[in-house]
Structures are given as C-alpha cells and as structure tokens.
Tab-separated table of C-alpha atoms in Angstrom:
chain	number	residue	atom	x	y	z
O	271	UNK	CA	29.147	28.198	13.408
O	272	UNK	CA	29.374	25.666	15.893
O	273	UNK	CA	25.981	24.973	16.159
O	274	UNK	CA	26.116	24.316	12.625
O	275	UNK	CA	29.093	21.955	13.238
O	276	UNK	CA	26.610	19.848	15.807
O	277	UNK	CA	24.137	19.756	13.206
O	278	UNK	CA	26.069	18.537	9.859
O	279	UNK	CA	28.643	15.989	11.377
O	280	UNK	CA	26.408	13.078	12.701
O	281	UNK	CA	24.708	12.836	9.155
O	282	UNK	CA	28.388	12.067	7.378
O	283	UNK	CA	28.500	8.417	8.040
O	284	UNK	CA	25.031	7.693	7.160
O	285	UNK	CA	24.436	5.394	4.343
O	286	UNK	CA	21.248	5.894	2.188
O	287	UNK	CA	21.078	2.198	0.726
O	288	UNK	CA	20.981	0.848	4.406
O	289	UNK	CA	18.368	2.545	5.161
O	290	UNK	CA	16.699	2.592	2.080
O	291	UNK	CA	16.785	-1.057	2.316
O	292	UNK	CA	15.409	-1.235	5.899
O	293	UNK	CA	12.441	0.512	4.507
O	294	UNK	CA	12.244	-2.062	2.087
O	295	UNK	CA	11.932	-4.415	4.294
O	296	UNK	CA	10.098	-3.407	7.053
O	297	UNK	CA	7.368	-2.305	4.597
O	298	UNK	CA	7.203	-5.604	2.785
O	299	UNK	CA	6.610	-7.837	6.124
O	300	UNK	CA	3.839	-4.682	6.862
O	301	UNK	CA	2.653	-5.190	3.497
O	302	UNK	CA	2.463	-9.114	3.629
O	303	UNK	CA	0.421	-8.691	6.973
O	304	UNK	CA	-2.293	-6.728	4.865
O	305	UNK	CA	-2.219	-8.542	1.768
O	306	UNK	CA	-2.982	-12.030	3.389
O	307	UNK	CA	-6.183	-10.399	5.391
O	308	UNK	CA	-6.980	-9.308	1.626
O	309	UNK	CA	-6.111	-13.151	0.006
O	310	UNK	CA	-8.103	-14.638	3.159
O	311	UNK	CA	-11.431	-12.079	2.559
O	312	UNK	CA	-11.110	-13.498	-1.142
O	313	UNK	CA	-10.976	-16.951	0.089
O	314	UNK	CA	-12.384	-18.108	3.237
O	315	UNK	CA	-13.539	-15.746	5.239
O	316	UNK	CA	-16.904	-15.543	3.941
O	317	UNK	CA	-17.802	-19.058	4.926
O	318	UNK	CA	-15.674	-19.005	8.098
O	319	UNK	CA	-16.960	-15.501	9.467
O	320	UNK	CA	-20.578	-15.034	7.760
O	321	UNK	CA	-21.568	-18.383	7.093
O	322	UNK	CA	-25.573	-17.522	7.485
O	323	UNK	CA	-24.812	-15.498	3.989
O	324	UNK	CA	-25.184	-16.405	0.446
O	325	UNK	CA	-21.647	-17.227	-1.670
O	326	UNK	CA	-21.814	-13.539	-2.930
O	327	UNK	CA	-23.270	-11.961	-0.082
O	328	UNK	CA	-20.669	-13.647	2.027
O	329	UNK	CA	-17.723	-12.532	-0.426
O	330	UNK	CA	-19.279	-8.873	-0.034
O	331	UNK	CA	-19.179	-9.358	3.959
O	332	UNK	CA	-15.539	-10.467	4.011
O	333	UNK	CA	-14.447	-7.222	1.331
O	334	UNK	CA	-16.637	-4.608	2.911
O	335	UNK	CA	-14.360	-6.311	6.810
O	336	UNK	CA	-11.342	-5.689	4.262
O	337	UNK	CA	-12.355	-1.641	3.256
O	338	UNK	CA	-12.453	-1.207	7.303
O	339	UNK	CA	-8.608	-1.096	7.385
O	340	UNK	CA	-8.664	1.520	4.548
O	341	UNK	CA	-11.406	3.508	6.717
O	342	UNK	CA	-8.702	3.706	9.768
O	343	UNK	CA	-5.555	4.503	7.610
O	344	UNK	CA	-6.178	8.123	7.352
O	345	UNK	CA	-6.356	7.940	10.934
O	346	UNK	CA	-3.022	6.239	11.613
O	347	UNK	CA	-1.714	8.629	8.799
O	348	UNK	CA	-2.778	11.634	10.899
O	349	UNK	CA	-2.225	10.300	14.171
O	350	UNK	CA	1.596	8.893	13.351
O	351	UNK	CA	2.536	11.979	10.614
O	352	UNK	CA	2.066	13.956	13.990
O	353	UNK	CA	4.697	12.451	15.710
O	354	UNK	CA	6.315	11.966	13.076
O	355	UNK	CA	7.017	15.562	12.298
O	356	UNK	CA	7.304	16.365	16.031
O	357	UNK	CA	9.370	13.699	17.658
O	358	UNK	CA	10.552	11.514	14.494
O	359	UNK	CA	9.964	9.497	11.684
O	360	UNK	CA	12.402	6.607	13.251
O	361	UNK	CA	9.638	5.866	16.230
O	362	UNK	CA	6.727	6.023	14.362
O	363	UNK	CA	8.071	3.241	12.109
O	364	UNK	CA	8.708	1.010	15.006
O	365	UNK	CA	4.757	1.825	16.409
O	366	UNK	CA	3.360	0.726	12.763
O	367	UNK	CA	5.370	-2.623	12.664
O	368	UNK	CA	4.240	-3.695	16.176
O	369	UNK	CA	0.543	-2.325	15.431
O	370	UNK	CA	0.454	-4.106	12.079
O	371	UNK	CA	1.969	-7.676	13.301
O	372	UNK	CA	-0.048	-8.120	17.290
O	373	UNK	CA	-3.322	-7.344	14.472
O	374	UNK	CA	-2.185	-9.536	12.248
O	375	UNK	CA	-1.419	-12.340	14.655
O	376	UNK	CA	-4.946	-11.652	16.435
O	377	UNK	CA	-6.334	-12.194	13.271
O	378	UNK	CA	-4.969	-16.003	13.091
O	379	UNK	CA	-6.008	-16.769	16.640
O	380	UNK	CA	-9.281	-15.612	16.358
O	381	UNK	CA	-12.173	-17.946	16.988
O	382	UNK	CA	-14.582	-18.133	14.031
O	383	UNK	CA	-18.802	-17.404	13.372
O	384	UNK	CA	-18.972	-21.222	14.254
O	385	UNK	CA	-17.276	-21.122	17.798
O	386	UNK	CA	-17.934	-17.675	19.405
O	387	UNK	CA	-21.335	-16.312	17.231
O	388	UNK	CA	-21.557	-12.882	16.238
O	389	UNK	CA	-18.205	-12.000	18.074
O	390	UNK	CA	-16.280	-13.541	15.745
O	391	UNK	CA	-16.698	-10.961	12.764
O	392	UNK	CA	-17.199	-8.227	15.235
O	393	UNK	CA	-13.158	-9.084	16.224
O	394	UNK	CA	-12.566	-9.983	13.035
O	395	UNK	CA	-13.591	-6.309	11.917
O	396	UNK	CA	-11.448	-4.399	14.965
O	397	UNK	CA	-7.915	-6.526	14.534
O	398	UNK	CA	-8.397	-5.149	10.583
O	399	UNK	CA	-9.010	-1.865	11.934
O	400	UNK	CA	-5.847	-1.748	14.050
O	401	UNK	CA	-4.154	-3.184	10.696
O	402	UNK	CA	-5.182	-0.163	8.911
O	403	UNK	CA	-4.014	2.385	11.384
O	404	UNK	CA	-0.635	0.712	11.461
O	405	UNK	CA	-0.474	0.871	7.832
O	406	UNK	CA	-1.886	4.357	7.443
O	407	UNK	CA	1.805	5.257	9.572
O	408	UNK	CA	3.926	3.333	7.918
O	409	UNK	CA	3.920	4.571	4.464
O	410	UNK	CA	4.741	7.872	5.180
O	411	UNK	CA	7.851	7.027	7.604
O	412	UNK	CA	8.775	4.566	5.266
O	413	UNK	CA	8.900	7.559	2.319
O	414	UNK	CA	10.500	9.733	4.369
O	415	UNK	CA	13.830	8.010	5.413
O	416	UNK	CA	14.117	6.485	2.092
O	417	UNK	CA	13.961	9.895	0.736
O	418	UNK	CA	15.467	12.591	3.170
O	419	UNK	CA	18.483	9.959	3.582
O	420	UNK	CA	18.994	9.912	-0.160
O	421	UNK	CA	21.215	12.385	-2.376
O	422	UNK	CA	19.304	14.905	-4.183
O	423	UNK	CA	19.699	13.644	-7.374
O	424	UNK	CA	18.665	10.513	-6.770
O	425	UNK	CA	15.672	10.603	-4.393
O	426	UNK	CA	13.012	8.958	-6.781
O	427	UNK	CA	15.534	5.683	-6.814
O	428	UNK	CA	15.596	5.690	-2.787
O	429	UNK	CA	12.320	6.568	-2.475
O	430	UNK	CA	11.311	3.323	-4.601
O	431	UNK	CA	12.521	1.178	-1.678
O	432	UNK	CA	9.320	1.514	0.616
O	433	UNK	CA	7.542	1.570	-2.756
O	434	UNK	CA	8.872	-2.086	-3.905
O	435	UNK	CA	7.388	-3.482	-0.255
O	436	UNK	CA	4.256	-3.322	-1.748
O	437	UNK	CA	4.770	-6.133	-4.472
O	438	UNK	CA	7.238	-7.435	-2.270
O	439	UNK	CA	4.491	-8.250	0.866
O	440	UNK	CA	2.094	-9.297	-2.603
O	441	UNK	CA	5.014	-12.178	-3.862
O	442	UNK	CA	5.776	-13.145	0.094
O	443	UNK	CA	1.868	-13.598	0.595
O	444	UNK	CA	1.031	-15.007	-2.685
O	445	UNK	CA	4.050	-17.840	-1.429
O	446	UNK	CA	2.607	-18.658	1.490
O	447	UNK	CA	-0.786	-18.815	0.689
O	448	UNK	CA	0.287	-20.869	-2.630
O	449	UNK	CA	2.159	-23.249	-0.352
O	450	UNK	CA	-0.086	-23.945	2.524
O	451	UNK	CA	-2.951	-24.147	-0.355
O	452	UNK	CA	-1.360	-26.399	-2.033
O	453	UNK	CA	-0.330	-28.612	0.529
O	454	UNK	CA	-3.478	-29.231	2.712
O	455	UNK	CA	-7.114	-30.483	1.282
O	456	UNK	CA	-9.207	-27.909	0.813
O	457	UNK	CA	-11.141	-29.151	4.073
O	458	UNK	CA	-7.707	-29.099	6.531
O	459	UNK	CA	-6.992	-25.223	5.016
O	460	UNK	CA	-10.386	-24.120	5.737
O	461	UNK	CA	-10.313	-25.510	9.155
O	462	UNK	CA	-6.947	-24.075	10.278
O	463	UNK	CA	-4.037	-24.048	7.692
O	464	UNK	CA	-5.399	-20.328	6.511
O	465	UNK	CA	-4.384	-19.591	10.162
O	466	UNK	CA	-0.770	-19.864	9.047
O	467	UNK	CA	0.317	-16.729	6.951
O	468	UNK	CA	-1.318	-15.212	9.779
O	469	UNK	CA	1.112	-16.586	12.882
O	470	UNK	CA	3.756	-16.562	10.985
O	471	UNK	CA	3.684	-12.981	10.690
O	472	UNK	CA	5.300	-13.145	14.337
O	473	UNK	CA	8.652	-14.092	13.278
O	474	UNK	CA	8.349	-11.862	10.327
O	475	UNK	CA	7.853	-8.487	12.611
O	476	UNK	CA	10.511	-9.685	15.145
O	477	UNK	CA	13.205	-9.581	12.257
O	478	UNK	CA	11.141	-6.440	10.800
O	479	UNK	CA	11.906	-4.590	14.382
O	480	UNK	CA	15.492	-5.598	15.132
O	481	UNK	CA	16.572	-4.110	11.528
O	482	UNK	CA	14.545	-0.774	12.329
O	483	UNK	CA	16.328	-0.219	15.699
O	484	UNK	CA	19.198	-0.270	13.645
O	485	UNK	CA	18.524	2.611	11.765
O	486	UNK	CA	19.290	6.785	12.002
O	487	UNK	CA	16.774	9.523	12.147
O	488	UNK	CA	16.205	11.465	8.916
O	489	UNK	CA	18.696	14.564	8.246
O	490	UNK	CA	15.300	16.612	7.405
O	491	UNK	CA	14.086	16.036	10.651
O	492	UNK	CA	17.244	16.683	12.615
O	493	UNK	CA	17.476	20.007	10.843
O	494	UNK	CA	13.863	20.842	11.589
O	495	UNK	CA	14.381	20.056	15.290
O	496	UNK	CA	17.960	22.091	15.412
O	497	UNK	CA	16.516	25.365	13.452
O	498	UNK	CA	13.455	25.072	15.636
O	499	UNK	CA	10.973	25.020	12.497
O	500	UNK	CA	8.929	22.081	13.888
O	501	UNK	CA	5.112	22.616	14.173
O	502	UNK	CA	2.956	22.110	17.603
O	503	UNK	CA	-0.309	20.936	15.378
O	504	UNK	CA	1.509	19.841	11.573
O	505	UNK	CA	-1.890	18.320	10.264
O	506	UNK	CA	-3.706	22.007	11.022
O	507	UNK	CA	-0.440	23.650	8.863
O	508	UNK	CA	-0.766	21.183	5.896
O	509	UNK	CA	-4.698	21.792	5.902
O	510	UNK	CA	-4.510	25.343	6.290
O	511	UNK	CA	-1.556	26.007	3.759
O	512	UNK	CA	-1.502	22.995	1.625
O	513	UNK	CA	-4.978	21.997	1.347
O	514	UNK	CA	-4.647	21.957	-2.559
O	515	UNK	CA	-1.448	19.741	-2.494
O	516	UNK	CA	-3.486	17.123	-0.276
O	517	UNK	CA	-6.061	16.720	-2.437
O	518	UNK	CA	-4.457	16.784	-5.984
O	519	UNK	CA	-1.875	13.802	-4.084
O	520	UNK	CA	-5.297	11.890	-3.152
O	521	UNK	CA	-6.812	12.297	-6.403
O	522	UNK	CA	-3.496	11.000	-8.254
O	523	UNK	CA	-3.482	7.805	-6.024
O	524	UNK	CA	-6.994	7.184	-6.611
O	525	UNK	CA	-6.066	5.261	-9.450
O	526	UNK	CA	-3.434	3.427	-9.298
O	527	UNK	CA	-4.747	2.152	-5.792
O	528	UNK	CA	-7.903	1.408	-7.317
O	529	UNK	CA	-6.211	-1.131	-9.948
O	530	UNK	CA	-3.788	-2.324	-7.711
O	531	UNK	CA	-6.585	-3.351	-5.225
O	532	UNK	CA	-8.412	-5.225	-7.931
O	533	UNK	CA	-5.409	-6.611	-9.235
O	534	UNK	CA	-3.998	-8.128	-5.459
O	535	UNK	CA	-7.604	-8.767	-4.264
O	536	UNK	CA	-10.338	-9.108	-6.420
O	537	UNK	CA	-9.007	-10.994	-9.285
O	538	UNK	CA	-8.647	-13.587	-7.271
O	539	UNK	CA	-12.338	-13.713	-5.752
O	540	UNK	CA	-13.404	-13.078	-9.755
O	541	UNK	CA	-11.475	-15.575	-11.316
O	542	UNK	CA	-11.741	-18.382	-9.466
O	543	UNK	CA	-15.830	-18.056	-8.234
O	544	UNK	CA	-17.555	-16.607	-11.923
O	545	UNK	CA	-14.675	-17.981	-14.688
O	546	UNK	CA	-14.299	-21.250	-13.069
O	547	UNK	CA	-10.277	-20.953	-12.644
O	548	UNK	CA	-7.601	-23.059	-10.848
O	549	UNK	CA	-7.201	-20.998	-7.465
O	550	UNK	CA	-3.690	-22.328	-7.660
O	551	UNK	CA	-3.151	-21.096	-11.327
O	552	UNK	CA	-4.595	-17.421	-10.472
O	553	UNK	CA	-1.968	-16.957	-7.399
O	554	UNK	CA	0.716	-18.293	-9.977
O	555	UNK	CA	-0.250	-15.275	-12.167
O	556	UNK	CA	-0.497	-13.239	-9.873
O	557	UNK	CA	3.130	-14.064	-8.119
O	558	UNK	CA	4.631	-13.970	-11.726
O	559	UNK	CA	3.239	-10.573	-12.467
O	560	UNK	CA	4.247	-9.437	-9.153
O	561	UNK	CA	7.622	-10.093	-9.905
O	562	UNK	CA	7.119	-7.726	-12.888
O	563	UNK	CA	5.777	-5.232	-10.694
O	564	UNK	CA	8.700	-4.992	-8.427
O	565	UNK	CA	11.204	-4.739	-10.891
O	566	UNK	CA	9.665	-1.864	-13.055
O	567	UNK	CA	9.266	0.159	-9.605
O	568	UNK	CA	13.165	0.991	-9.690
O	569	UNK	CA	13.557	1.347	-13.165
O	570	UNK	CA	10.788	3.824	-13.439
O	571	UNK	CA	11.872	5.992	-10.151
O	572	UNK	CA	15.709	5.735	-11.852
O	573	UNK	CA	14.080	7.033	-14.839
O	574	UNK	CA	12.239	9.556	-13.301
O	575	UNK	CA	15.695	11.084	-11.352
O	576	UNK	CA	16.940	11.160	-15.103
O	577	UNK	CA	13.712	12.740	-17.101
O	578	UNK	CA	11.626	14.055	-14.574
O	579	UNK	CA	8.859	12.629	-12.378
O	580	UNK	CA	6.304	14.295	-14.757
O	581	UNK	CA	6.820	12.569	-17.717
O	582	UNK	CA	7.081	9.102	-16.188
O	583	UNK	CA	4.177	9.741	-14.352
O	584	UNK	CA	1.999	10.888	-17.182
O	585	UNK	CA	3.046	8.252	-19.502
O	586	UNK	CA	2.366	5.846	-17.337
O	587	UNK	CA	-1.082	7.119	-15.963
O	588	UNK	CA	-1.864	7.541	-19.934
O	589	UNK	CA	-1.317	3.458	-20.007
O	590	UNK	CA	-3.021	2.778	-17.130
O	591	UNK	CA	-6.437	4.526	-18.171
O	592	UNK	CA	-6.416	2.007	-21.378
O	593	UNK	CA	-5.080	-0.544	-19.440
O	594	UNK	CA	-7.541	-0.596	-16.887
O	595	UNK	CA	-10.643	-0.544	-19.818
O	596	UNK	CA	-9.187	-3.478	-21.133
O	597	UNK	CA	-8.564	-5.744	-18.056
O	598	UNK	CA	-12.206	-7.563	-17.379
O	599	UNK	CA	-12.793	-7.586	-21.484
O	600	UNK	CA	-9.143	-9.641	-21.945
O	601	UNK	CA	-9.813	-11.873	-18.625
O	602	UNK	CA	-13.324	-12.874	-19.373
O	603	UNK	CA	-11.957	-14.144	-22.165
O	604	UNK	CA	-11.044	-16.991	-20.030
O	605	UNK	CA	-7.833	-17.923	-21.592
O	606	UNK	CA	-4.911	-18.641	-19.413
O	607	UNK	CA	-2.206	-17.528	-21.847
O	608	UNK	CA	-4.550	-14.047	-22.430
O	609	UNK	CA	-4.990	-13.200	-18.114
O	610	UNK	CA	-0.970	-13.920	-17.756
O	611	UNK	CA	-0.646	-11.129	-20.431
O	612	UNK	CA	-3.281	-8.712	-18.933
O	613	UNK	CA	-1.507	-9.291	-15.736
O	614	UNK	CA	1.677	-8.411	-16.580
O	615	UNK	CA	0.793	-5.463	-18.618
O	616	UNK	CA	-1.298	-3.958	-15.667
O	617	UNK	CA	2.083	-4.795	-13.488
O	618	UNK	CA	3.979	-2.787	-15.900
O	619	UNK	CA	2.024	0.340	-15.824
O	620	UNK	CA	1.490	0.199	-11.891
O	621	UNK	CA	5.059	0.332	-11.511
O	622	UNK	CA	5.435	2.801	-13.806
O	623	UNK	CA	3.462	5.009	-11.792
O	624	UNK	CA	3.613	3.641	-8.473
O	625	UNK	CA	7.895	4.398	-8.317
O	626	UNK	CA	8.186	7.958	-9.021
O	627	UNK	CA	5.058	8.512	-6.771
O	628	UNK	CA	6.470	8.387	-3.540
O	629	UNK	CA	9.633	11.024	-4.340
O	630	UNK	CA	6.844	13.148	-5.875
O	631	UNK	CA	4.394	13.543	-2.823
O	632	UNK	CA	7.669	14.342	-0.258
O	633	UNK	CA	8.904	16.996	-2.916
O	634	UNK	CA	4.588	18.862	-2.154
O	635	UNK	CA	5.154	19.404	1.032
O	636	UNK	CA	8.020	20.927	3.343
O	637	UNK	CA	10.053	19.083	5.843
O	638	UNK	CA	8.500	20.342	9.289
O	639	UNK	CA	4.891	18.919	7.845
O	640	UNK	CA	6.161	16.692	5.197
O	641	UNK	CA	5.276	13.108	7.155
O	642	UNK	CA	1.485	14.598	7.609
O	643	UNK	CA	1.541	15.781	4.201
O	644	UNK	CA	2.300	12.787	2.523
O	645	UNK	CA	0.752	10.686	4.556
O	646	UNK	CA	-2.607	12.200	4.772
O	647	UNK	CA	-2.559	12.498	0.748
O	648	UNK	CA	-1.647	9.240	0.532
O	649	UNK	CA	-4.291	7.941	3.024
O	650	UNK	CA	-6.866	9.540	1.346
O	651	UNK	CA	-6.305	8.061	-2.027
O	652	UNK	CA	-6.088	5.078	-0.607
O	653	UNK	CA	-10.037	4.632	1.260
O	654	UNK	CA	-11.120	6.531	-1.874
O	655	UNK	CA	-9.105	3.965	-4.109
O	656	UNK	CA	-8.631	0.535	-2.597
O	657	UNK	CA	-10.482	0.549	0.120
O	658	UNK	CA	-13.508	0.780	-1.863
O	659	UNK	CA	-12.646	-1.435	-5.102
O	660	UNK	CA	-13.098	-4.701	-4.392
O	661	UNK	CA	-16.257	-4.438	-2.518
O	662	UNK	CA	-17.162	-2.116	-5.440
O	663	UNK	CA	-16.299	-4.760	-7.911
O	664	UNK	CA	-18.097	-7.085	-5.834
O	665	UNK	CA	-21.503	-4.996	-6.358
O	666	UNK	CA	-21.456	-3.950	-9.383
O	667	UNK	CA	-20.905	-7.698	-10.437
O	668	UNK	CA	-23.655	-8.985	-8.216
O	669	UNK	CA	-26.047	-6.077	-9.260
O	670	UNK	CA	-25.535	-6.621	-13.640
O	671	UNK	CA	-23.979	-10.053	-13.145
O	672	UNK	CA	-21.301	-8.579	-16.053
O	673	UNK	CA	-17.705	-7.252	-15.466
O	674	UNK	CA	-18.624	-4.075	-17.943
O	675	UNK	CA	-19.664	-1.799	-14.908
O	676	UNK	CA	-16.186	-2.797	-13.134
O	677	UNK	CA	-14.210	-1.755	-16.421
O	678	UNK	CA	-16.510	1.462	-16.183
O	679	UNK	CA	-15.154	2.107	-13.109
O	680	UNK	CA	-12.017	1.094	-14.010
O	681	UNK	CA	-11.677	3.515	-16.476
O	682	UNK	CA	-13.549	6.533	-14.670
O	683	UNK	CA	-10.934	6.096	-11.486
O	684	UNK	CA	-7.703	6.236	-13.708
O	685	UNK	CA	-8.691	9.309	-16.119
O	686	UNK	CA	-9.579	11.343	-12.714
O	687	UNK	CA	-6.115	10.136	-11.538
O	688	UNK	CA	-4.574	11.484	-15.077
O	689	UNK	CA	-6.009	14.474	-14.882
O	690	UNK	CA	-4.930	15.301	-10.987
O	691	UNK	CA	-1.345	13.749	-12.087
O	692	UNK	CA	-1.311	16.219	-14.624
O	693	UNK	CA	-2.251	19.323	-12.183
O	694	UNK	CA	0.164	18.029	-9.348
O	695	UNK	CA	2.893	17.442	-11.815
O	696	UNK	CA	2.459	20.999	-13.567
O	697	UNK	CA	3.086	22.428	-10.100
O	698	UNK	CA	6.023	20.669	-9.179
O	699	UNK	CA	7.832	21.767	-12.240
O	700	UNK	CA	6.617	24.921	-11.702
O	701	UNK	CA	7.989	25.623	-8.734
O	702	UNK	CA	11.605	23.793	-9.444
C-alpha cells in the first residue's frame, strides 16, 4: 500500500496542458530546423553545393542530401525509443533538441562547393544526417508526454500538441525564409542571407531547452519503472510481439507523409522552376495554408476523443486519396486563385488525419515499449513517405517532363495508406 502511495502522489500536481504545450513547442523549433534544410534544398542549394550540375540535376542533388535525414530517422527512432523506454522519455527529448539545433547551426556555417570542393556537400550530407537522427527521437518523446500526461478521455486533443509543431516549424520557416527573401537581392541571399534561418536556430533551441528542463517525466513511465515491467532490449519486444502493429503504423503514415512532403517541399521547387511562379507568392500560399493546417489538427484529434479515432481517420484518408489525384491537375492549371484552393484543401485533409494519428499509434503498443513502438512505426513511414517524395517527384518530372506520374504516385501512396488505416483502425476497436 505504501509503495503504491510513492507511486500515485507525485503525478497529482501535474498539469497536462503545460506539458502538452512544451511539446508543442519544442517540436515546432525541431520542426523549423528541418523544414528550412527542406526550403533551402528547394532553393539554393543546388547551385551553392553542386554547382558542376544541370538546374534539374542540381535540384535532384540537393532533394536526394534532403531524403538522407529521413534515411537516419529510423535510427534515432530506435536508438532514442531505447532510452526512452528504459531511462525516460524526459532525456531523450532534451538529446533530440540539442542534436537537431548544433546540425542545424552547422548547416549555416558551412563553407560551400565554391570554397572547400567536394567537402562541402560531403558536410552538407552528414549535418542532415545528424538532423534526421534528432528528429527520428523527437517525435516519439514528444507523443508520449503529450499523451501519457493527458486524461483518458481526452488523449487525441493532447496528443495533437507535438502534432501541431509540424505546421507550426512549416509557418515559422515559411516567415523567415519569406522575410530574409524578400528583403535581400536575390544575389546578397544566395551569397549569405540563406545562412540566416539557419543561425538563428541557436536562439530558437536555447528557449526550446530551458522550457523542456521544466517539465515532469511521464506517469506511464514512472509506473513502468515502479512495477518493474521495463524491458532490457524494447526494440527486440516490439519486433518480436508487435511486428504487425509496426508495419500497419508505417503503412498508414506512408501517405500522409508522402503529401505533406510534397506539399512543404516540392511545391515550392515545382512551382516556381516549371510554372514560372512568384517564389514569394508560393511561400505566401503555402504560410496561409499552413495556418489551415494547424488549426484543423485540434479540431480533428477533439473530434476523434468524441467519435472515435477510426472514423476521423478514415474519412479523412478517403479525402486525401482524391485529394492527392487532383493536386498537380488543379496547380498546373497555373492560376493563383486555383493553387490557394488546392492548398488549403490538401491542408484540410492532412490535418484531418495527421491529429488523431499520434493518440492512435501510442494506444498499438504498451507502455514499457510504447516510445520504440511508435517511434519505429512512425520512422518507417516516414523514409518510405517523405523521405522519398520529393526526390521522387523530382524524377518522375525530369524523366516524362509531365506532373501525371507524380499524381500517379500521389494517388498509389494514399490508397495503400487507406487501406492499412483501415486494418490498424479495425484492430484498435477491436480490442477496446
């Protein structure tokens, strides 16, 4: 009874909307870190790092540097769900941030293809590597203290937090970017004002760190540790007993990822290099439609405490797969008015999906394997998703010089993600 006591009283004073909105913001400033790698691979690093390419070879250089992140985020998933499920989720957060913003900083210090040769995209390629194994971590704490903090009826809201980081780092990047762009020539922000976002990254993670010190270890955790449930080797449990949960997680990120990849990365490449748009006018879109993003993120997870994660998550998978077929045909339309509108109806069904998502993949997996669980599902989706799409994209343009293929794969990424939504969904309810 005492022992019981021990364990129950610390958690009383705990407040789940602190740190539900620590997550939030730690994850954005880790977010904005590798969303302006993604804006500068769209805009300058092909000339900067691989100037002996062509204009498309070069973009395909500077994307295929951006998928390396995505290769090394399993690994950070695996590497930092391990601790996380032996000696915390709290420490592991603190690790990603640090990892994330030294990379990130590196990044806008680094010497370019002009200065230093072939060592420039060689570094160029190892900071985004570090990126992407303190991103593969962070997700996964981030989940886990939104949601193990939260009441039980309300654990897709909480667990939106992390989730809204993601648009969040998009809008904070998107500003930057949009400001320094916009006020240097195009000559002074190609010879150091892209540095910027980068450095200023540094003050970003300082503020990022002082608010995560702040925080409490989950309650899951702390009853893992005091019932003595915790695993030596967590990522050979999941594999060995929840091998089918891993996969049907990737396979449901797939597509979202996939679109949201295109939508913060390529569109931006696409728009501005084959249509001919304002660079300027495409961030605008994409910073109003990120706004959209964020908001439906809540609303969705809210709605998904209230109705169940598995008809949020179906409905909106159902709109993405259409969505997605119809992005490229309503863009190459080249109307400004018609791209603000397939924007902001891809926004919509990303957040539709995107909220409940994270509540969904801690509910898979128990507590004393959940951070490896999650994480490594996650992770997975994510190299298989956007990692690969925008250098994808990229090919398929350069190989039919037409956006069909890209709405092909569009299409093909989302239905698999339906269908594995559908299976991972079925379960869940299944076993509630």
């Amino acid at each position: 009874m005492t022992s019981t006591q021990i364990s129950v009283t610390p958690q009383a004073p705990v407040r789940p909307l602190k740190v539900a909105g620590a997550s939030l913001i730690g994850t954005a400033i880790e977010w904005y870190d590798y969303f302006i790698y993604g804006m500068a691979a769209a805009i300058v690093f092909g000339p900067l790092f691989f100037p002996s390419f062509s204009s498309i070879a070069g973009t395909l250089a500077a994307f295929a540097t951006f998928s390396v992140g995505f290769v090394a985020r399993p690994i950070g998933g695996v590497v930092m769900g391990h601790f996380g499920d032996r000696i915390g989720r709290k420490s592991m957060l603190v690790l990603s941030l640090m990892l994330m913003g030294g990379a990130t900083v590196g990044i806008g210090l680094l010497p370019t293809y002009a200065t230093i040769g072939v060592w420039a995209p060689i570094l160029l390629v190892t900071l985004r590597f570090i990126q992407g194994i303190g991103v593969g971590g962070e997700w996964g704490g981030a989940v886990l203290m939104a949601v193990e903090h939260a009441p039980a009826n309300r654990k897709g809201f909480y667990g939106s937090f992390p989730q809204m980081g993601v648009p969040g780092g998009l809008i904070l990047a998107n500003l930057v970017f949009l400001g320094v762009s916009t006020s240097l020539s195009e000559e002074a922000f190609l010879a150091w004002g892209w540095r910027i976002p980068f450095l200023a990254s540094a003050v970003m993670v300082l503020m990022g760190l002082v608010i995560r010190f702040t925080i409490t270890e989950s309650p899951d955790f702390e009853k893992v540790k005091d019932t003595h449930r915790d695993q030596r080797l967590p990522i050979v449990t999941v594999l060995r007993e929840n091998l089918r949960e891993v996969l049907l997680s990737a396979g449901a990120f797939i597509g979202i990822n996939t679109v949201g990849y295109i939508f913060m990365a390529y569109l931006l490449s696409y728009s501005t290099k084959v249509l001919g748009m304002s660079k300027t006018l495409v961030l605008v879109f994409t910073l109003v439609a990120s706004f959209v993003w964020l908001i439906v993120i809540p609303v969705a997870s809210m709605l998904s405490d209230r109705y169940g994660r598995r008809r949020l998550l179906v409905t909106g998978s159902v709109g993405l797969t259409f969505w997605a077929a119809a992005l490229f045909p309503l863009i190459d339309l080249g109307n400004p008015a018609v791209m603000m509108v397939a924007l902001l109806g891809t926004a919509v069904f990303m957040g539709i999906v995107y909220g409940p998502i994270a509540a969904l993949f801690t509910e898979l997996f128990s507590a004393e394997v959940r951070y490896s669980g999650a994480s490594l599902g996650y992770q997975i989706g994510s190299v298989l998703g956007g990692g690969l799409a925008p250098t994808v994209a990229a090919a398929l343009y350069a190989s039919w010089g037409s956006s069909a293929p890209i709405s092909v794969y569009l299409t093909a990424v989302t239905l698999l993600s339906l269908l594995c939504v559908v299976a991972i969904t079925r379960k869940v309810r299944a076993a509630a």
